[in-house]
mmCIF file of C-alpha atoms and ligand atoms in Angstrom:
data_model
loop_
_atom_site.group_PDB
_atom_site.id
_atom_site.type_symbol
_atom_site.label_atom_id
_atom_site.label_comp_id
_atom_site.label_asym_id
_atom_site.label_seq_id
_atom_site.Cartn_x
_atom_site.Cartn_y
_atom_site.Cartn_z
ATOM 1 C CA MET A 87 131.371 114.408 144.733
ATOM 2 C CA LEU A 88 127.687 113.733 145.239
ATOM 3 C CA THR A 89 126.445 111.193 147.787
ATOM 4 C CA VAL A 90 123.142 109.682 146.670
ATOM 5 C CA ASN A 91 120.667 107.114 147.980
ATOM 6 C CA ALA A 92 120.910 103.637 146.499
ATOM 7 C CA ILE A 93 120.332 99.951 147.137
ATOM 8 C CA ALA A 94 123.334 97.627 147.107
ATOM 9 C CA ALA A 95 124.261 93.992 147.492
ATOM 10 C CA PRO A 96 126.609 93.579 150.466
ATOM 11 C CA SER A 97 127.646 90.071 149.357
ATOM 12 C CA ALA A 98 126.579 87.182 147.122
ATOM 13 C CA THR A 99 124.306 85.689 149.771
ATOM 14 C CA GLU A 100 122.723 88.648 151.587
ATOM 15 C CA PRO A 101 119.656 90.628 150.487
ATOM 16 C CA LEU A 102 120.106 94.041 148.885
ATOM 17 C CA VAL A 103 120.022 96.883 151.421
ATOM 18 C CA ARG A 104 119.517 100.661 151.478
ATOM 19 C CA THR A 105 122.785 102.581 151.347
ATOM 20 C CA THR A 106 124.444 105.501 149.571
ATOM 21 C CA VAL A 107 126.888 105.666 146.650
ATOM 22 C CA GLU A 108 129.253 108.404 145.508
ATOM 23 C CA ARG A 109 128.855 110.043 142.094
ATOM 24 C CA ARG A 110 131.780 111.927 140.597
ATOM 25 C CA ASP A 111 131.605 115.655 140.011
ATOM 26 C CA VAL A 112 130.089 116.503 136.643
ATOM 27 C CA GLY A 113 133.055 116.688 134.234
ATOM 28 C CA PRO A 114 133.137 118.767 131.026
ATOM 29 C CA ALA A 115 131.570 115.982 128.913
ATOM 30 C CA ASP A 116 129.252 114.589 131.624
ATOM 31 C CA VAL A 117 125.576 114.886 132.366
ATOM 32 C CA LEU A 118 124.001 114.420 135.788
ATOM 33 C CA ILE A 119 120.808 112.391 135.535
ATOM 34 C CA GLU A 120 118.066 112.264 138.141
ATOM 35 C CA ILE A 121 116.823 108.697 137.784
ATOM 36 C CA ALA A 122 113.067 108.115 137.672
ATOM 37 C CA TYR A 123 112.878 104.364 137.031
ATOM 38 C CA ALA A 124 115.315 101.442 136.898
ATOM 39 C CA GLY A 125 114.509 98.022 135.458
ATOM 40 C CA ILE A 126 115.541 94.721 137.020
ATOM 41 C CA CYS A 127 117.433 92.584 134.510
ATOM 42 C CA HIS A 128 118.255 88.945 135.189
ATOM 43 C CA SER A 129 121.896 89.966 134.626
ATOM 44 C CA ASP A 130 121.638 92.037 137.837
ATOM 45 C CA ILE A 131 120.784 88.823 139.675
ATOM 46 C CA HIS A 132 123.514 86.716 138.000
ATOM 47 C CA THR A 133 125.960 89.492 138.952
ATOM 48 C CA VAL A 134 125.057 90.146 142.588
ATOM 49 C CA ARG A 135 124.972 86.419 143.298
ATOM 50 C CA ALA A 136 128.489 86.119 141.795
ATOM 51 C CA GLU A 137 127.298 83.528 139.274
ATOM 52 C CA TRP A 138 129.480 85.028 136.546
ATOM 53 C CA GLY A 139 132.607 85.569 138.659
ATOM 54 C CA GLN A 140 134.010 87.797 141.357
ATOM 55 C CA VAL A 141 132.134 90.938 142.304
ATOM 56 C CA PRO A 142 133.417 94.129 143.995
ATOM 57 C CA TYR A 143 130.996 94.351 146.972
ATOM 58 C CA PRO A 144 129.163 96.339 148.067
ATOM 59 C CA LEU A 145 127.682 96.774 144.595
ATOM 60 C CA THR A 146 124.724 98.734 143.249
ATOM 61 C CA VAL A 147 123.453 97.118 140.051
ATOM 62 C CA GLY A 148 120.889 98.297 137.478
ATOM 63 C CA HIS A 149 121.522 99.027 133.789
ATOM 64 C CA GLU A 150 118.060 99.922 132.580
ATOM 65 C CA ILE A 151 117.928 103.562 133.579
ATOM 66 C CA VAL A 152 115.570 106.368 132.642
ATOM 67 C CA GLY A 153 115.352 109.883 134.047
ATOM 68 C CA HIS A 154 116.071 113.475 133.154
ATOM 69 C CA VAL A 155 119.137 115.666 132.931
ATOM 70 C CA THR A 156 119.604 118.040 135.878
ATOM 71 C CA GLU A 157 123.101 119.369 135.164
ATOM 72 C CA ILE A 158 125.498 119.386 132.199
ATOM 73 C CA GLY A 159 129.258 119.821 131.878
ATOM 74 C CA SER A 160 130.798 122.816 130.124
ATOM 75 C CA GLU A 161 131.409 120.924 126.857
ATOM 76 C CA VAL A 162 128.107 119.068 126.633
ATOM 77 C CA THR A 163 126.335 119.736 123.354
ATOM 78 C CA ARG A 164 124.024 116.750 122.955
ATOM 79 C CA TYR A 165 121.778 117.251 125.983
ATOM 80 C CA ALA A 166 120.226 120.086 127.932
ATOM 81 C CA VAL A 167 118.831 120.305 131.446
ATOM 82 C CA GLY A 168 115.340 118.780 131.471
ATOM 83 C CA ASP A 169 115.902 116.294 128.628
ATOM 84 C CA ARG A 170 114.436 112.840 129.111
ATOM 85 C CA VAL A 171 117.292 110.377 128.798
ATOM 86 C CA GLY A 172 118.326 106.790 129.350
ATOM 87 C CA VAL A 173 121.457 104.817 130.167
ATOM 88 C CA GLY A 174 121.955 101.145 129.357
ATOM 89 C CA CYS A 175 124.623 98.550 130.062
ATOM 90 C CA MET A 176 127.761 100.581 129.325
ATOM 91 C CA VAL A 177 128.980 104.041 130.248
ATOM 92 C CA ASN A 178 132.213 104.239 128.250
ATOM 93 C CA SER A 179 134.568 102.435 125.850
ATOM 94 C CA CYS A 180 138.013 103.091 124.342
ATOM 95 C CA ARG A 181 136.481 104.861 121.292
ATOM 96 C CA GLU A 182 139.597 104.025 119.223
ATOM 97 C CA CYS A 183 139.522 100.309 118.420
ATOM 98 C CA GLU A 184 137.996 99.064 115.180
ATOM 99 C CA ASN A 185 134.835 97.888 116.922
ATOM 100 C CA CYS A 186 134.284 101.223 118.654
ATOM 101 C CA LYS A 187 134.932 103.022 115.349
ATOM 102 C CA ALA A 188 132.331 100.760 113.733
ATOM 103 C CA GLY A 189 129.772 101.898 116.321
ATOM 104 C CA GLN A 190 129.893 98.537 118.107
ATOM 105 C CA GLU A 191 131.114 99.894 121.440
ATOM 106 C CA GLN A 192 129.637 96.886 123.238
ATOM 107 C CA TYR A 193 132.389 94.831 121.568
ATOM 108 C CA CYS A 194 135.161 97.329 122.428
ATOM 109 C CA LEU A 195 138.440 95.426 122.124
ATOM 110 C CA ALA A 196 139.671 97.050 125.328
ATOM 111 C CA GLY A 197 136.426 96.040 127.038
ATOM 112 C CA ASN A 198 133.520 98.465 127.391
ATOM 113 C CA THR A 199 133.009 100.109 130.784
ATOM 114 C CA GLY A 200 129.967 98.421 132.270
ATOM 115 C CA THR A 201 127.376 100.557 134.033
ATOM 116 C CA TYR A 202 128.165 98.643 137.208
ATOM 117 C CA ALA A 203 131.011 96.526 138.604
ATOM 118 C CA ALA A 204 133.539 97.932 136.095
ATOM 119 C CA VAL A 205 136.632 100.032 136.712
ATOM 120 C CA ASP A 206 135.767 103.557 135.604
ATOM 121 C CA ARG A 207 138.260 105.921 133.934
ATOM 122 C CA ASP A 208 138.947 107.532 137.348
ATOM 123 C CA GLY A 209 139.766 104.145 138.872
ATOM 124 C CA THR A 210 136.569 103.869 140.903
ATOM 125 C CA ILE A 211 134.097 100.983 140.530
ATOM 126 C CA THR A 212 130.998 101.912 138.527
ATOM 127 C CA GLN A 213 127.697 101.744 140.409
ATOM 128 C CA GLY A 214 124.429 101.148 138.587
ATOM 129 C CA GLY A 215 120.931 102.511 138.379
ATOM 130 C CA TYR A 216 119.230 101.358 141.583
ATOM 131 C CA SER A 217 119.993 104.851 142.870
ATOM 132 C CA THR A 218 118.639 108.363 142.657
ATOM 133 C CA HIS A 219 121.295 109.903 140.369
ATOM 134 C CA ILE A 220 124.073 108.930 137.987
ATOM 135 C CA VAL A 221 126.808 110.871 136.190
ATOM 136 C CA VAL A 222 127.518 109.651 132.646
ATOM 137 C CA ASP A 223 129.538 110.859 129.660
ATOM 138 C CA GLN A 224 127.121 112.378 127.121
ATOM 139 C CA ASP A 225 128.264 109.937 124.407
ATOM 140 C CA PHE A 226 126.795 107.012 126.370
ATOM 141 C CA VAL A 227 123.462 108.684 127.109
ATOM 142 C CA LEU A 228 120.379 107.974 124.987
ATOM 143 C CA ARG A 229 117.444 110.204 124.143
ATOM 144 C CA VAL A 230 114.156 108.627 125.281
ATOM 145 C CA PRO A 231 111.266 109.753 123.057
ATOM 146 C CA GLU A 232 108.414 111.436 124.950
ATOM 147 C CA SER A 233 105.829 109.115 123.391
ATOM 148 C CA ILE A 234 107.185 106.156 125.354
ATOM 149 C CA PRO A 235 105.583 106.234 128.829
ATOM 150 C CA VAL A 236 108.423 107.032 131.227
ATOM 151 C CA GLU A 237 107.579 104.206 133.645
ATOM 152 C CA LYS A 238 107.864 101.698 130.780
ATOM 153 C CA ALA A 239 110.952 103.047 129.050
ATOM 154 C CA ALA A 240 113.735 101.709 131.282
ATOM 155 C CA PRO A 241 113.662 98.034 130.150
ATOM 156 C CA LEU A 242 114.294 99.115 126.566
ATOM 157 C CA LEU A 243 117.832 100.099 127.587
ATOM 158 C CA CYS A 244 118.819 96.448 128.052
ATOM 159 C CA ALA A 245 115.985 94.017 127.259
ATOM 160 C CA GLY A 246 114.974 96.121 124.242
ATOM 161 C CA ILE A 247 118.387 96.578 122.641
ATOM 162 C CA THR A 248 119.619 93.063 123.455
ATOM 163 C CA THR A 249 116.792 91.565 121.418
ATOM 164 C CA TYR A 250 116.545 94.298 118.742
ATOM 165 C CA SER A 251 120.223 93.964 117.831
ATOM 166 C CA PRO A 252 120.265 90.255 116.830
ATOM 167 C CA LEU A 253 116.810 90.521 115.242
ATOM 168 C CA ALA A 254 118.082 93.367 113.051
ATOM 169 C CA HIS A 255 121.468 91.744 112.391
ATOM 170 C CA TRP A 256 119.940 88.427 111.281
ATOM 171 C CA ASN A 257 117.254 90.212 109.238
ATOM 172 C CA ALA A 258 114.064 89.308 111.059
ATOM 173 C CA GLY A 259 111.329 90.550 108.749
ATOM 174 C CA PRO A 260 108.566 89.477 106.413
ATOM 175 C CA GLY A 261 108.843 85.823 105.413
ATOM 176 C CA LYS A 262 111.284 85.016 108.227
ATOM 177 C CA ARG A 263 110.268 82.424 110.801
ATOM 178 C CA VAL A 264 111.567 83.495 114.194
ATOM 179 C CA ALA A 265 111.280 81.566 117.457
ATOM 180 C CA VAL A 266 111.796 83.157 120.854
ATOM 181 C CA VAL A 267 112.818 80.797 123.652
ATOM 182 C CA GLY A 268 111.764 81.977 127.140
ATOM 183 C CA MET A 269 109.219 84.758 127.528
ATOM 184 C CA GLY A 270 110.558 86.826 130.422
ATOM 185 C CA GLY A 271 111.996 90.343 130.258
ATOM 186 C CA LEU A 272 114.094 89.864 127.120
ATOM 187 C CA GLY A 273 111.782 87.285 125.570
ATOM 188 C CA HIS A 274 108.636 89.393 125.628
ATOM 189 C CA MET A 275 110.522 92.279 124.000
ATOM 190 C CA ALA A 276 111.896 89.902 121.363
ATOM 191 C CA VAL A 277 108.333 88.848 120.525
ATOM 192 C CA LYS A 278 107.070 92.429 120.246
ATOM 193 C CA ILE A 279 110.044 93.678 118.215
ATOM 194 C CA ALA A 280 110.229 90.670 115.859
ATOM 195 C CA ALA A 281 106.484 90.965 115.198
ATOM 196 C CA ALA A 282 106.857 94.704 114.517
ATOM 197 C CA MET A 283 109.652 93.898 112.049
ATOM 198 C CA GLY A 284 107.157 91.719 110.188
ATOM 199 C CA ALA A 285 108.521 88.257 111.043
ATOM 200 C CA ASP A 286 106.381 85.196 111.790
ATOM 201 C CA VAL A 287 106.965 84.728 115.508
ATOM 202 C CA THR A 288 106.654 81.565 117.590
ATOM 203 C CA VAL A 289 107.115 81.500 121.362
ATOM 204 C CA LEU A 290 108.759 78.486 122.978
ATOM 205 C CA SER A 291 107.987 78.730 126.683
ATOM 206 C CA GLN A 292 108.200 76.134 129.443
ATOM 207 C CA THR A 293 104.400 75.948 129.662
ATOM 208 C CA LEU A 294 101.353 77.340 127.886
ATOM 209 C CA GLY A 295 100.612 79.576 130.917
ATOM 210 C CA LYS A 296 101.437 82.820 129.077
ATOM 211 C CA LYS A 297 100.054 81.849 125.662
ATOM 212 C CA GLU A 298 97.376 84.535 125.557
ATOM 213 C CA ASP A 299 99.958 87.207 126.360
ATOM 214 C CA GLY A 300 102.381 85.882 123.741
ATOM 215 C CA LEU A 301 99.731 86.054 121.045
ATOM 216 C CA ALA A 302 98.754 89.559 122.190
ATOM 217 C CA PHE A 303 102.419 90.632 121.907
ATOM 218 C CA GLY A 304 102.357 89.580 118.246
ATOM 219 C CA ALA A 305 103.304 85.896 118.136
ATOM 220 C CA GLY A 306 101.418 83.746 115.661
ATOM 221 C CA ASP A 307 102.173 80.496 117.452
ATOM 222 C CA TYR A 308 103.067 79.343 120.967
ATOM 223 C CA HIS A 309 104.371 75.980 122.199
ATOM 224 C CA ALA A 310 105.353 74.412 125.501
ATOM 225 C CA THR A 311 108.910 73.115 125.667
ATOM 226 C CA SER A 312 107.892 70.793 128.522
ATOM 227 C CA ASP A 313 106.021 68.777 125.860
ATOM 228 C CA PRO A 314 108.509 66.601 123.897
ATOM 229 C CA ALA A 315 106.080 66.587 120.937
ATOM 230 C CA THR A 316 106.930 70.292 120.416
ATOM 231 C CA PHE A 317 110.442 69.361 119.264
ATOM 232 C CA GLU A 318 109.097 66.759 116.820
ATOM 233 C CA LYS A 319 106.418 69.042 115.428
ATOM 234 C CA LEU A 320 108.715 72.027 114.889
ATOM 235 C CA LYS A 321 111.800 70.231 113.528
ATOM 236 C CA ASN A 322 113.521 72.138 110.662
ATOM 237 C CA SER A 323 111.144 75.102 111.025
ATOM 238 C CA PHE A 324 112.925 78.345 111.911
ATOM 239 C CA ASP A 325 115.276 80.789 110.210
ATOM 240 C CA LEU A 326 116.218 82.386 113.504
ATOM 241 C CA ILE A 327 115.898 81.343 117.128
ATOM 242 C CA ILE A 328 116.565 83.879 119.885
ATOM 243 C CA ASN A 329 117.365 82.051 123.111
ATOM 244 C CA THR A 330 116.691 84.279 126.128
ATOM 245 C CA VAL A 331 116.816 81.573 128.798
ATOM 246 C CA SER A 332 118.911 82.346 131.881
ATOM 247 C CA ALA A 333 119.620 78.644 132.551
ATOM 248 C CA PRO A 334 121.236 75.917 130.427
ATOM 249 C CA ILE A 335 118.945 74.291 127.859
ATOM 250 C CA ASP A 336 119.417 71.249 125.608
ATOM 251 C CA MET A 337 121.080 72.861 122.595
ATOM 252 C CA ARG A 338 120.714 69.775 120.448
ATOM 253 C CA ALA A 339 116.942 69.862 120.781
ATOM 254 C CA TYR A 340 116.689 73.586 119.965
ATOM 255 C CA LEU A 341 119.250 73.542 117.114
ATOM 256 C CA GLY A 342 117.178 70.761 115.569
ATOM 257 C CA LEU A 343 114.399 73.307 115.069
ATOM 258 C CA LEU A 344 116.498 75.349 112.587
ATOM 259 C CA ARG A 345 115.810 74.986 108.878
ATOM 260 C CA LEU A 346 118.454 75.355 106.123
ATOM 261 C CA ASP A 347 120.947 78.135 106.977
ATOM 262 C CA GLY A 348 119.109 78.941 110.188
ATOM 263 C CA THR A 349 120.832 80.555 113.174
ATOM 264 C CA LEU A 350 120.283 80.120 116.875
ATOM 265 C CA VAL A 351 121.451 83.205 118.759
ATOM 266 C CA SER A 352 121.890 82.954 122.483
ATOM 267 C CA VAL A 353 121.424 86.185 124.377
ATOM 268 C CA GLY A 354 120.588 84.244 127.527
ATOM 269 C CA ALA A 355 123.722 84.045 129.650
ATOM 270 C CA PRO A 356 123.678 81.053 132.002
ATOM 271 C CA PRO A 357 126.919 80.669 133.932
ATOM 272 C CA GLU A 358 127.199 77.075 132.720
ATOM 273 C CA PRO A 359 128.408 76.126 129.190
ATOM 274 C CA LEU A 360 125.909 75.280 126.438
ATOM 275 C CA PRO A 361 127.480 72.206 124.812
ATOM 276 C CA VAL A 362 126.942 71.687 121.083
ATOM 277 C CA GLN A 363 127.572 68.577 118.981
ATOM 278 C CA VAL A 364 129.011 69.731 115.629
ATOM 279 C CA PHE A 365 126.935 67.174 113.722
ATOM 280 C CA THR A 366 123.857 69.052 114.878
ATOM 281 C CA LEU A 367 125.305 72.083 113.046
ATOM 282 C CA PHE A 368 126.195 70.097 109.890
ATOM 283 C CA ASN A 369 122.534 69.315 109.368
ATOM 284 C CA ASN A 370 120.885 72.197 107.525
ATOM 285 C CA ARG A 371 124.208 74.153 107.689
ATOM 286 C CA ARG A 372 123.083 75.612 111.013
ATOM 287 C CA SER A 373 124.817 78.384 112.962
ATOM 288 C CA PHE A 374 125.074 78.864 116.694
ATOM 289 C CA ALA A 375 125.799 82.471 117.661
ATOM 290 C CA GLY A 376 125.842 84.885 120.568
ATOM 291 C CA SER A 377 125.012 88.571 120.793
ATOM 292 C CA SER A 378 125.702 91.195 123.434
ATOM 293 C CA ILE A 379 123.438 94.233 123.961
ATOM 294 C CA GLY A 380 123.953 96.738 121.078
ATOM 295 C CA GLY A 381 125.976 99.823 120.171
ATOM 296 C CA ILE A 382 124.989 103.333 121.191
ATOM 297 C CA ALA A 383 123.727 104.386 117.733
ATOM 298 C CA GLU A 384 121.768 101.152 117.431
ATOM 299 C CA THR A 385 120.272 101.667 120.895
ATOM 300 C CA GLN A 386 119.010 105.083 119.782
ATOM 301 C CA GLU A 387 117.645 103.480 116.596
ATOM 302 C CA MET A 388 115.810 100.879 118.742
ATOM 303 C CA LEU A 389 114.307 103.577 121.002
ATOM 304 C CA ASP A 390 113.091 105.514 117.970
ATOM 305 C CA PHE A 391 111.751 102.310 116.364
ATOM 306 C CA CYS A 392 109.791 101.457 119.530
ATOM 307 C CA ALA A 393 108.446 105.005 119.798
ATOM 308 C CA GLU A 394 107.300 104.991 116.153
ATOM 309 C CA ARG A 395 105.660 101.582 116.431
ATOM 310 C CA GLY A 396 104.122 102.202 119.849
ATOM 311 C CA ILE A 397 106.078 99.320 121.383
ATOM 312 C CA ALA A 398 106.749 99.348 125.118
ATOM 313 C CA PRO A 399 107.633 96.723 127.699
ATOM 314 C CA GLU A 400 105.020 95.273 130.064
ATOM 315 C CA VAL A 401 106.109 96.334 133.521
ATOM 316 C CA GLU A 402 105.297 95.779 137.167
ATOM 317 C CA ILE A 403 106.315 98.874 139.137
ATOM 318 C CA ILE A 404 107.721 98.254 142.601
ATOM 319 C CA ASP A 405 109.213 100.277 145.437
ATOM 320 C CA ALA A 406 112.870 99.824 146.319
ATOM 321 C CA GLU A 407 111.883 97.838 149.424
ATOM 322 C CA ALA A 408 110.409 95.101 147.207
ATOM 323 C CA VAL A 409 113.556 94.378 145.197
ATOM 324 C CA ASN A 410 114.590 91.226 147.056
ATOM 325 C CA GLU A 411 111.115 89.779 146.672
ATOM 326 C CA ALA A 412 111.144 90.693 142.970
ATOM 327 C CA TYR A 413 114.458 88.846 142.518
ATOM 328 C CA GLU A 414 112.874 85.684 143.944
ATOM 329 C CA ARG A 415 109.950 86.037 141.571
ATOM 330 C CA VAL A 416 112.248 86.499 138.543
ATOM 331 C CA LEU A 417 114.094 83.328 139.553
ATOM 332 C CA LYS A 418 110.773 81.455 139.546
ATOM 333 C CA SER A 419 109.888 82.820 136.070
ATOM 334 C CA ASP A 420 107.078 84.687 137.827
ATOM 335 C CA VAL A 421 107.592 88.013 136.058
ATOM 336 C CA ARG A 422 105.061 89.842 133.867
ATOM 337 C CA TYR A 423 107.298 90.893 132.181
ATOM 338 C CA ARG A 424 109.786 93.267 133.772
ATOM 339 C CA PHE A 425 110.049 94.623 137.295
ATOM 340 C CA VAL A 426 110.808 98.330 137.340
ATOM 341 C CA ILE A 427 111.839 100.183 140.485
ATOM 342 C CA ASP A 428 110.132 103.516 141.123
ATOM 343 C CA ILE A 429 113.196 105.471 142.214
ATOM 344 C CA ASP A 430 111.033 108.017 144.039
ATOM 345 C CA SER A 431 110.809 105.364 146.758
ATOM 346 C CA LEU A 432 114.564 105.811 147.287
ATOM 347 C CA ARG A 433 114.344 109.573 147.726
ATOM 348 C CA LYS A 434 112.593 109.328 151.089
HETATM 349 P P1 NAP B 727 114.015 86.559 132.811
HETATM 350 O O1 NAP B 727 113.067 87.710 132.823
HETATM 351 O O2 NAP B 727 114.201 85.765 134.038
HETATM 352 O O3 NAP B 727 113.576 85.601 131.599
HETATM 353 C C1 NAP B 727 114.141 84.351 131.362
HETATM 354 C C2 NAP B 727 113.057 83.406 130.893
HETATM 355 O O4 NAP B 727 113.657 82.155 130.573
HETATM 356 C C3 NAP B 727 112.028 83.062 131.969
HETATM 357 O O5 NAP B 727 110.996 83.994 132.051
HETATM 358 C C4 NAP B 727 111.522 81.713 131.475
HETATM 359 O O6 NAP B 727 110.587 81.911 130.423
HETATM 360 C C5 NAP B 727 112.764 81.089 130.870
HETATM 361 N N1 NAP B 727 113.434 80.176 131.822
HETATM 362 C C6 NAP B 727 113.947 80.472 133.041
HETATM 363 N N2 NAP B 727 114.516 79.388 133.601
HETATM 364 C C7 NAP B 727 114.383 78.378 132.705
HETATM 365 C C8 NAP B 727 114.785 77.023 132.685
HETATM 366 N N3 NAP B 727 115.442 76.469 133.721
HETATM 367 N N4 NAP B 727 114.488 76.280 131.592
HETATM 368 C C9 NAP B 727 113.834 76.817 130.549
HETATM 369 N N5 NAP B 727 113.415 78.114 130.519
HETATM 370 C C10 NAP B 727 113.686 78.876 131.574
HETATM 371 O O7 NAP B 727 115.479 87.047 132.407
HETATM 372 P P2 NAP B 727 115.918 88.222 131.406
HETATM 373 O O8 NAP B 727 116.174 89.453 132.193
HETATM 374 O O9 NAP B 727 115.025 88.234 130.244
HETATM 375 O O10 NAP B 727 117.378 87.701 130.980
HETATM 376 C C11 NAP B 727 117.505 86.466 130.306
HETATM 377 C C12 NAP B 727 118.956 86.092 130.157
HETATM 378 O O11 NAP B 727 119.588 86.989 129.253
HETATM 379 C C13 NAP B 727 119.772 86.164 131.439
HETATM 380 O O12 NAP B 727 120.701 85.091 131.455
HETATM 381 C C14 NAP B 727 120.499 87.477 131.307
HETATM 382 O O13 NAP B 727 121.685 87.531 132.049
HETATM 383 C C15 NAP B 727 120.779 87.483 129.836
HETATM 384 N N6 NAP B 727 121.051 88.805 129.259
HETATM 385 C C16 NAP B 727 121.980 88.861 128.268
HETATM 386 C C17 NAP B 727 122.225 90.052 127.626
HETATM 387 C C18 NAP B 727 123.165 90.094 126.484
HETATM 388 O O14 NAP B 727 123.683 91.175 126.165
HETATM 389 N N7 NAP B 727 123.397 89.005 125.802
HETATM 390 C C19 NAP B 727 121.547 91.209 128.036
HETATM 391 C C20 NAP B 727 120.606 91.117 129.041
HETATM 392 C C21 NAP B 727 120.356 89.893 129.648
HETATM 393 P P3 NAP B 727 109.265 80.985 130.271
HETATM 394 O O15 NAP B 727 108.545 81.131 131.581
HETATM 395 O O16 NAP B 727 108.590 81.590 129.117
HETATM 396 O O17 NAP B 727 109.731 79.592 130.023
HETATM 397 ZN ZN1 ZN B 728 120.466 93.544 131.297
HETATM 398 ZN ZN1 ZN B 729 137.100 100.192 121.777
#
């Protein structure tokens, strides 16, 4: 067992604090990763504040992890010491169900093993990436191409794959009109990736405050959702809408923006329901869908796609001490566009 420095939430209402977590001994199929950077996803905040349900405190969150391999188990063939690697939102799955066999481990019928707050195969509770090291089965480790700057790579492991997967599945590409709702961590990656896929991208943000950035990320158009005229102007416009908002939004208004056979995919995960009137779906034969992260092979495909296209998240690097302040800023939509913890600050 390895005891490593970490930051953890003691409860739903207290700030995160410095602590240590235990990592299991490196098993035959495991790699030990020294973490360099960990991104802050809004899901970390929903989780530690118990907005999605009960939480096993104290809990270390973080599922956007990048670092390098420092030790490998006796049967590890995919990675060597020194390799630059990443870990995302899951660290295991049953590997036998039809979804796992189809490479969609995120939809494992037995439930995938989350990177944090899940019961691991040894019965312990998984602890996430706001820590100096992690031990992970090689099959759930990703190769992070060297051309992606290491301090920017971590958010790809959740924000990147969570937006790449529905964009690829619903065929974002040339001739497709794609809207991205909310331009935070996930949203800004959705804009960059959809633009790189060749789609016509529109940002729907609460205000026009980030318009210049949105256009620089590849959007062709940008509208404020605080202006009711936006919903009139853009009625029946989009083939695909990716909703990344962490709070409930008026589904009727957004579904009304879909053209014939259009789909609104929610990746945003507010704790509250998103009610939908079926008549809103009858018009234009619209679909309302959800999507959860992406499979391991698809995550590698996304990393390679981003490396080839020179796509990387916009990050603000912080020390571990600044995490609580960063959480408050995320909650105020004051994030440009992902906070990333420099894990060196935890080694002291
Ligand atoms: P984030 O950085 O906080 O971005 C969310 C954005 O939504 C904000 O920047 C803001 O954009 C907009 N927004 C926030 N509150 C709003 C409100 N009340 N009304 C309208 N717009 C609002 O969060 P994130 O890390 O990108 O995560 C977004 C959501 O996706 C979270 O719920 C998270 O849990 C979920 N998530 C899901 C998956 C999955 O697998 N499906 C994976 C990761 C995360 P503007 O300032 O542009 O309006
Ligand atoms: Zn996440
Ligand atoms: Zn499975």
